[in-house]
Amino acid sequence: MNFENLFNNDRRTLARTISIVEKGDQESIDILKRIHSKVGKAYRVGITGPPGAGKSTITNQLTKILLEQNKKVGIIAVDPTSPFTGGALLGDRVRMNDIGNNPSVFIRSMATRGSLGGLSKKANDVADVMDSAGYDFILLETVGVGQSELDIAQASDTTIVVLVPESGDAVQAMKAGLMEIANFFVMNKADRPGASRAISALKTILTLRYHDENTYMPKIVSSIASENKGIDE
């Protein structure tokens, strides 16, 4: 393993290193020890929420904004594990085609491999590898099953929970414990009927929960991610 190539952001070395780290064997442990001194500079953003909320679109648009600021962005898209192949589905990467070819972006799909949380157990290790390779921001996009996304908070500096007006997402988020981990709530597809009502419901829930003036109140942002509206907030 040529660590200088990794630290200089050689993409082939980065991909190979991630593949080794995903295995979780002794070699991966040795690599994580070796890169430890290079880890800690990247800002990590977790993006979670129910299926179909538009997480990949928001990841895509957020990445474009960061690229305009000359930042390097690593993306970890955690997909459900296929029961047939055990591999990660590549739907997220298909949706990110317009940024995937940018040399300042590195996208990695990972399977949850049966771990209880949406984040693969190895996703944080992969984020460390990207961090050591010099990426300024690492976006961790999770499965979005709702009930078990709490591990995203431990892996991220900022956590974004993406919701849509329908399906009572605000109430579901409260049940799933997402209220506790969110720094931002993004009400995506805000042009749909019921969006203002859903935002009001979310504000009510947050106000009841965060009644102490010393407690951080998550921010609520309205967005139409497919039209890049509200993303820069």
mmCIF file of C-alpha atoms in Angstrom:
data_model
loop_
_atom_site.group_PDB
_atom_site.id
_atom_site.type_symbol
_atom_site.label_atom_id
_atom_site.label_comp_id
_atom_site.label_asym_id
_atom_site.label_seq_id
_atom_site.Cartn_x
_atom_site.Cartn_y
_atom_site.Cartn_z
ATOM 1 C CA MET A 1 0.000 0.000 0.000
ATOM 2 C CA ASN A 2 1.427 3.339 -1.113
ATOM 3 C CA PHE A 3 0.173 5.751 1.533
ATOM 4 C CA GLU A 4 1.743 8.779 -0.135
ATOM 5 C CA ASN A 5 -0.436 8.125 -3.175
ATOM 6 C CA LEU A 6 -3.469 7.888 -0.902
ATOM 7 C CA PHE A 7 -2.622 11.125 0.913
ATOM 8 C CA ASN A 8 -2.123 12.815 -2.466
ATOM 9 C CA ASN A 9 -5.633 11.784 -3.529
ATOM 10 C CA ASP A 10 -4.727 9.179 -6.122
ATOM 11 C CA ARG A 11 -8.188 7.856 -6.992
ATOM 12 C CA ARG A 12 -7.094 4.333 -7.846
ATOM 13 C CA THR A 13 -5.234 3.985 -4.551
ATOM 14 C CA LEU A 14 -8.226 5.444 -2.708
ATOM 15 C CA ALA A 15 -10.627 2.943 -4.280
ATOM 16 C CA ARG A 16 -8.296 0.041 -3.510
ATOM 17 C CA THR A 17 -7.822 1.195 0.096
ATOM 18 C CA ILE A 18 -11.569 1.489 0.647
ATOM 19 C CA SER A 19 -12.086 -2.041 -0.683
ATOM 20 C CA ILE A 20 -9.550 -3.367 1.814
ATOM 21 C CA VAL A 21 -11.026 -1.415 4.725
ATOM 22 C CA GLU A 22 -14.514 -2.699 3.925
ATOM 23 C CA LYS A 23 -13.320 -6.256 4.555
ATOM 24 C CA GLY A 24 -12.608 -5.469 8.199
ATOM 25 C CA ASP A 25 -9.631 -7.821 8.472
ATOM 26 C CA GLN A 26 -6.206 -7.268 10.033
ATOM 27 C CA GLU A 27 -4.928 -5.391 6.983
ATOM 28 C CA SER A 28 -7.802 -2.930 7.292
ATOM 29 C CA ILE A 29 -6.979 -2.383 10.970
ATOM 30 C CA ASP A 30 -3.349 -1.693 10.058
ATOM 31 C CA ILE A 31 -4.432 0.815 7.400
ATOM 32 C CA LEU A 32 -6.730 2.660 9.803
ATOM 33 C CA LYS A 33 -3.882 2.934 12.309
ATOM 34 C CA ARG A 34 -1.535 4.228 9.620
ATOM 35 C CA ILE A 35 -3.904 6.961 8.401
ATOM 36 C CA HIS A 36 -5.060 8.033 11.867
ATOM 37 C CA SER A 37 -2.833 11.119 12.000
ATOM 38 C CA LYS A 38 -4.301 12.343 8.686
ATOM 39 C CA VAL A 39 -7.929 12.054 9.823
ATOM 40 C CA GLY A 40 -10.026 14.842 11.317
ATOM 41 C CA LYS A 41 -9.940 17.645 8.762
ATOM 42 C CA ALA A 42 -13.026 16.768 6.709
ATOM 43 C CA TYR A 43 -16.458 18.055 7.693
ATOM 44 C CA ARG A 44 -18.978 15.215 7.720
ATOM 45 C CA VAL A 45 -22.630 15.697 6.835
ATOM 46 C CA GLY A 46 -25.182 12.936 7.367
ATOM 47 C CA ILE A 47 -28.273 12.922 5.147
ATOM 48 C CA THR A 48 -31.143 10.635 6.117
ATOM 49 C CA GLY A 49 -34.912 10.323 5.913
ATOM 50 C CA PRO A 50 -37.655 8.053 4.559
ATOM 51 C CA PRO A 51 -37.455 6.387 1.128
ATOM 52 C CA GLY A 52 -38.431 8.631 -1.761
ATOM 53 C CA ALA A 53 -37.821 11.879 0.127
ATOM 54 C CA GLY A 54 -35.180 13.007 -2.369
ATOM 55 C CA LYS A 55 -32.015 12.451 -0.353
ATOM 56 C CA SER A 56 -29.889 11.688 -3.413
ATOM 57 C CA THR A 57 -31.132 14.799 -5.199
ATOM 58 C CA ILE A 58 -30.242 16.932 -2.179
ATOM 59 C CA THR A 59 -26.823 15.254 -1.943
ATOM 60 C CA ASN A 60 -26.322 15.985 -5.633
ATOM 61 C CA GLN A 61 -27.274 19.666 -5.383
ATOM 62 C CA LEU A 62 -25.342 20.193 -2.146
ATOM 63 C CA THR A 63 -22.257 18.739 -3.814
ATOM 64 C CA LYS A 64 -22.599 21.180 -6.711
ATOM 65 C CA ILE A 65 -22.659 24.104 -4.265
ATOM 66 C CA LEU A 66 -19.517 22.812 -2.535
ATOM 67 C CA LEU A 67 -17.776 22.344 -5.890
ATOM 68 C CA GLU A 68 -18.500 25.992 -6.707
ATOM 69 C CA GLN A 69 -16.536 26.800 -3.540
ATOM 70 C CA ASN A 70 -13.617 24.695 -4.842
ATOM 71 C CA LYS A 71 -14.154 22.000 -2.220
ATOM 72 C CA LYS A 72 -13.420 18.315 -2.685
ATOM 73 C CA VAL A 73 -16.365 16.099 -1.801
ATOM 74 C CA GLY A 74 -16.491 12.440 -0.857
ATOM 75 C CA ILE A 75 -19.907 10.768 -0.946
ATOM 76 C CA ILE A 76 -20.802 7.521 0.805
ATOM 77 C CA ALA A 77 -24.200 6.233 -0.339
ATOM 78 C CA VAL A 78 -25.328 3.425 1.938
ATOM 79 C CA ASP A 79 -27.683 1.146 0.004
ATOM 80 C CA PRO A 80 -29.800 -1.773 1.185
ATOM 81 C CA THR A 81 -28.066 -5.109 0.772
ATOM 82 C CA SER A 82 -29.513 -7.187 -2.021
ATOM 83 C CA PRO A 83 -30.830 -10.487 -0.591
ATOM 84 C CA PHE A 84 -29.630 -12.214 -3.754
ATOM 85 C CA THR A 85 -26.137 -10.861 -4.283
ATOM 86 C CA GLY A 86 -25.180 -9.301 -0.962
ATOM 87 C CA GLY A 87 -23.982 -6.252 -2.878
ATOM 88 C CA ALA A 88 -25.009 -2.617 -2.687
ATOM 89 C CA LEU A 89 -27.593 -1.409 -5.163
ATOM 90 C CA LEU A 90 -26.295 1.362 -7.384
ATOM 91 C CA GLY A 91 -29.434 3.468 -7.647
ATOM 92 C CA ASP A 92 -27.891 6.347 -5.745
ATOM 93 C CA ARG A 93 -24.900 6.465 -8.052
ATOM 94 C CA VAL A 94 -27.125 6.472 -11.121
ATOM 95 C CA ARG A 95 -28.922 9.529 -9.746
ATOM 96 C CA MET A 96 -25.577 11.285 -9.194
ATOM 97 C CA ASN A 97 -24.229 10.828 -12.713
ATOM 98 C CA ASP A 98 -23.871 14.551 -13.360
ATOM 99 C CA ILE A 99 -21.374 14.984 -10.505
ATOM 100 C CA GLY A 100 -19.775 11.539 -10.556
ATOM 101 C CA ASN A 101 -17.357 12.418 -13.346
ATOM 102 C CA ASN A 102 -16.011 15.504 -11.584
ATOM 103 C CA PRO A 103 -12.394 14.885 -10.462
ATOM 104 C CA SER A 104 -13.140 16.655 -7.155
ATOM 105 C CA VAL A 105 -15.895 14.150 -6.296
ATOM 106 C CA PHE A 106 -15.481 10.545 -5.178
ATOM 107 C CA ILE A 107 -18.632 8.426 -4.762
ATOM 108 C CA ARG A 108 -18.730 5.084 -2.993
ATOM 109 C CA SER A 109 -21.814 2.891 -2.591
ATOM 110 C CA MET A 110 -21.873 0.583 0.405
ATOM 111 C CA ALA A 111 -24.227 -2.150 1.574
ATOM 112 C CA THR A 112 -25.645 -2.162 5.088
ATOM 113 C CA ARG A 113 -24.733 -5.860 5.363
ATOM 114 C CA GLY A 114 -27.271 -6.541 8.078
ATOM 115 C CA SER A 115 -26.115 -3.833 10.498
ATOM 116 C CA LEU A 116 -28.976 -2.459 12.591
ATOM 117 C CA GLY A 117 -28.468 1.166 11.679
ATOM 118 C CA GLY A 118 -28.739 2.571 8.172
ATOM 119 C CA LEU A 119 -25.031 3.329 8.206
ATOM 120 C CA SER A 120 -22.883 0.360 7.410
ATOM 121 C CA LYS A 121 -20.543 -0.480 10.267
ATOM 122 C CA LYS A 122 -17.668 0.237 7.917
ATOM 123 C CA ALA A 123 -19.003 3.525 6.557
ATOM 124 C CA ASN A 124 -17.230 5.521 9.241
ATOM 125 C CA ASP A 125 -13.952 3.765 8.412
ATOM 126 C CA VAL A 126 -14.471 4.560 4.725
ATOM 127 C CA ALA A 127 -15.103 8.193 5.689
ATOM 128 C CA ASP A 128 -11.763 8.159 7.525
ATOM 129 C CA VAL A 129 -10.020 6.914 4.380
ATOM 130 C CA MET A 130 -11.606 9.700 2.303
ATOM 131 C CA ASP A 131 -10.656 12.178 5.023
ATOM 132 C CA SER A 132 -7.022 11.078 4.852
ATOM 133 C CA ALA A 133 -7.096 11.490 1.062
ATOM 134 C CA GLY A 134 -7.819 15.191 1.462
ATOM 135 C CA TYR A 135 -11.557 15.541 0.921
ATOM 136 C CA ASP A 136 -12.965 18.701 2.498
ATOM 137 C CA PHE A 137 -16.514 17.420 2.933
ATOM 138 C CA ILE A 138 -17.839 13.895 3.293
ATOM 139 C CA LEU A 139 -21.552 13.350 2.709
ATOM 140 C CA LEU A 140 -22.986 10.178 4.241
ATOM 141 C CA GLU A 141 -26.347 9.325 2.727
ATOM 142 C CA THR A 142 -28.198 6.520 4.487
ATOM 143 C CA VAL A 143 -30.783 3.935 3.574
ATOM 144 C CA GLY A 144 -33.677 5.953 4.935
ATOM 145 C CA VAL A 145 -35.599 3.143 6.596
ATOM 146 C CA GLY A 146 -36.429 5.560 9.396
ATOM 147 C CA GLN A 147 -36.368 3.435 12.525
ATOM 148 C CA SER A 148 -32.637 2.845 12.868
ATOM 149 C CA GLU A 149 -30.807 5.889 11.540
ATOM 150 C CA LEU A 150 -29.493 7.053 14.905
ATOM 151 C CA ASP A 151 -25.957 5.872 14.184
ATOM 152 C CA ILE A 152 -25.641 8.641 11.593
ATOM 153 C CA ALA A 153 -25.326 11.184 14.415
ATOM 154 C CA GLN A 154 -22.161 9.544 15.707
ATOM 155 C CA ALA A 155 -20.545 9.674 12.277
ATOM 156 C CA SER A 156 -21.503 13.235 11.313
ATOM 157 C CA ASP A 157 -20.738 16.805 12.343
ATOM 158 C CA THR A 158 -24.116 17.907 10.975
ATOM 159 C CA THR A 159 -27.175 15.742 10.360
ATOM 160 C CA ILE A 160 -29.852 16.606 7.803
ATOM 161 C CA VAL A 161 -33.199 14.806 7.968
ATOM 162 C CA VAL A 162 -35.096 14.999 4.669
ATOM 163 C CA LEU A 163 -38.899 14.785 4.786
ATOM 164 C CA VAL A 164 -41.733 15.197 2.277
ATOM 165 C CA PRO A 165 -45.224 16.593 2.954
ATOM 166 C CA GLU A 166 -47.171 13.365 2.539
ATOM 167 C CA SER A 167 -47.231 10.235 4.700
ATOM 168 C CA GLY A 168 -47.080 12.076 8.020
ATOM 169 C CA ASP A 169 -43.288 12.152 7.917
ATOM 170 C CA ALA A 170 -43.003 14.594 10.818
ATOM 171 C CA VAL A 171 -44.800 12.221 13.156
ATOM 172 C CA GLN A 172 -42.856 9.254 11.811
ATOM 173 C CA ALA A 173 -39.604 11.131 12.363
ATOM 174 C CA MET A 174 -40.577 11.738 15.963
ATOM 175 C CA LYS A 175 -41.372 8.048 16.475
ATOM 176 C CA ALA A 176 -38.134 6.966 14.851
ATOM 177 C CA GLY A 177 -35.994 9.144 17.091
ATOM 178 C CA LEU A 178 -34.837 11.328 14.202
ATOM 179 C CA MET A 179 -35.800 14.426 16.184
ATOM 180 C CA GLU A 180 -32.890 13.801 18.516
ATOM 181 C CA ILE A 181 -30.240 13.657 15.810
ATOM 182 C CA ALA A 182 -31.329 16.370 13.365
ATOM 183 C CA ASN A 183 -29.517 19.682 13.023
ATOM 184 C CA PHE A 184 -31.635 20.536 9.980
ATOM 185 C CA PHE A 185 -34.983 19.322 8.730
ATOM 186 C CA VAL A 186 -35.440 19.758 4.995
ATOM 187 C CA MET A 187 -39.070 19.648 3.877
ATOM 188 C CA ASN A 188 -38.407 18.611 0.304
ATOM 189 C CA LYS A 189 -40.904 18.744 -2.566
ATOM 190 C CA ALA A 190 -42.335 21.825 -0.857
ATOM 191 C CA ASP A 191 -44.425 22.638 -3.938
ATOM 192 C CA ARG A 192 -46.671 19.670 -3.194
ATOM 193 C CA PRO A 193 -50.086 20.030 -1.521
ATOM 194 C CA GLY A 194 -49.903 19.957 2.253
ATOM 195 C CA ALA A 195 -46.334 21.250 2.499
ATOM 196 C CA SER A 196 -47.146 24.293 4.644
ATOM 197 C CA ARG A 197 -49.334 22.157 6.901
ATOM 198 C CA ALA A 198 -46.543 19.597 7.292
ATOM 199 C CA ILE A 199 -44.031 22.332 8.173
ATOM 200 C CA SER A 200 -46.434 23.751 10.774
ATOM 201 C CA ALA A 201 -46.861 20.283 12.288
ATOM 202 C CA LEU A 202 -43.104 19.824 12.419
ATOM 203 C CA LYS A 203 -42.633 23.233 14.073
ATOM 204 C CA THR A 204 -45.253 22.342 16.676
ATOM 205 C CA ILE A 205 -43.561 19.041 17.475
ATOM 206 C CA LEU A 206 -40.165 20.736 17.769
ATOM 207 C CA THR A 207 -41.514 23.553 19.946
ATOM 208 C CA LEU A 208 -43.073 21.064 22.350
ATOM 209 C CA ARG A 209 -39.899 19.019 22.468
ATOM 210 C CA TYR A 210 -37.378 21.883 22.693
ATOM 211 C CA HIS A 211 -38.998 24.177 25.250
ATOM 212 C CA ASP A 212 -35.729 25.068 27.002
ATOM 213 C CA GLU A 213 -34.139 28.245 25.581
ATOM 214 C CA ASN A 214 -30.707 26.714 26.176
ATOM 215 C CA THR A 215 -31.481 23.716 23.962
ATOM 216 C CA TYR A 216 -30.553 23.829 20.277
ATOM 217 C CA MET A 217 -33.630 23.961 18.060
ATOM 218 C CA PRO A 218 -33.151 22.232 14.695
ATOM 219 C CA LYS A 219 -33.737 24.498 11.716
ATOM 220 C CA ILE A 220 -36.449 23.792 9.156
ATOM 221 C CA VAL A 221 -35.742 24.490 5.485
ATOM 222 C CA SER A 222 -38.255 24.269 2.638
ATOM 223 C CA SER A 223 -36.828 22.850 -0.549
ATOM 224 C CA ILE A 224 -37.615 21.757 -4.078
ATOM 225 C CA ALA A 225 -34.356 19.901 -4.594
ATOM 226 C CA SER A 226 -35.085 18.888 -8.181
ATOM 227 C CA GLU A 227 -35.170 22.605 -9.052
ATOM 228 C CA ASN A 228 -32.283 23.477 -6.704
ATOM 229 C CA LYS A 229 -34.536 25.658 -4.546
ATOM 230 C CA GLY A 230 -33.665 25.998 -0.864
ATOM 231 C CA ILE A 231 -30.473 23.926 -1.044
ATOM 232 C CA ASP A 232 -28.095 26.842 -0.448
ATOM 233 C CA GLU A 233 -29.804 27.503 2.888
#
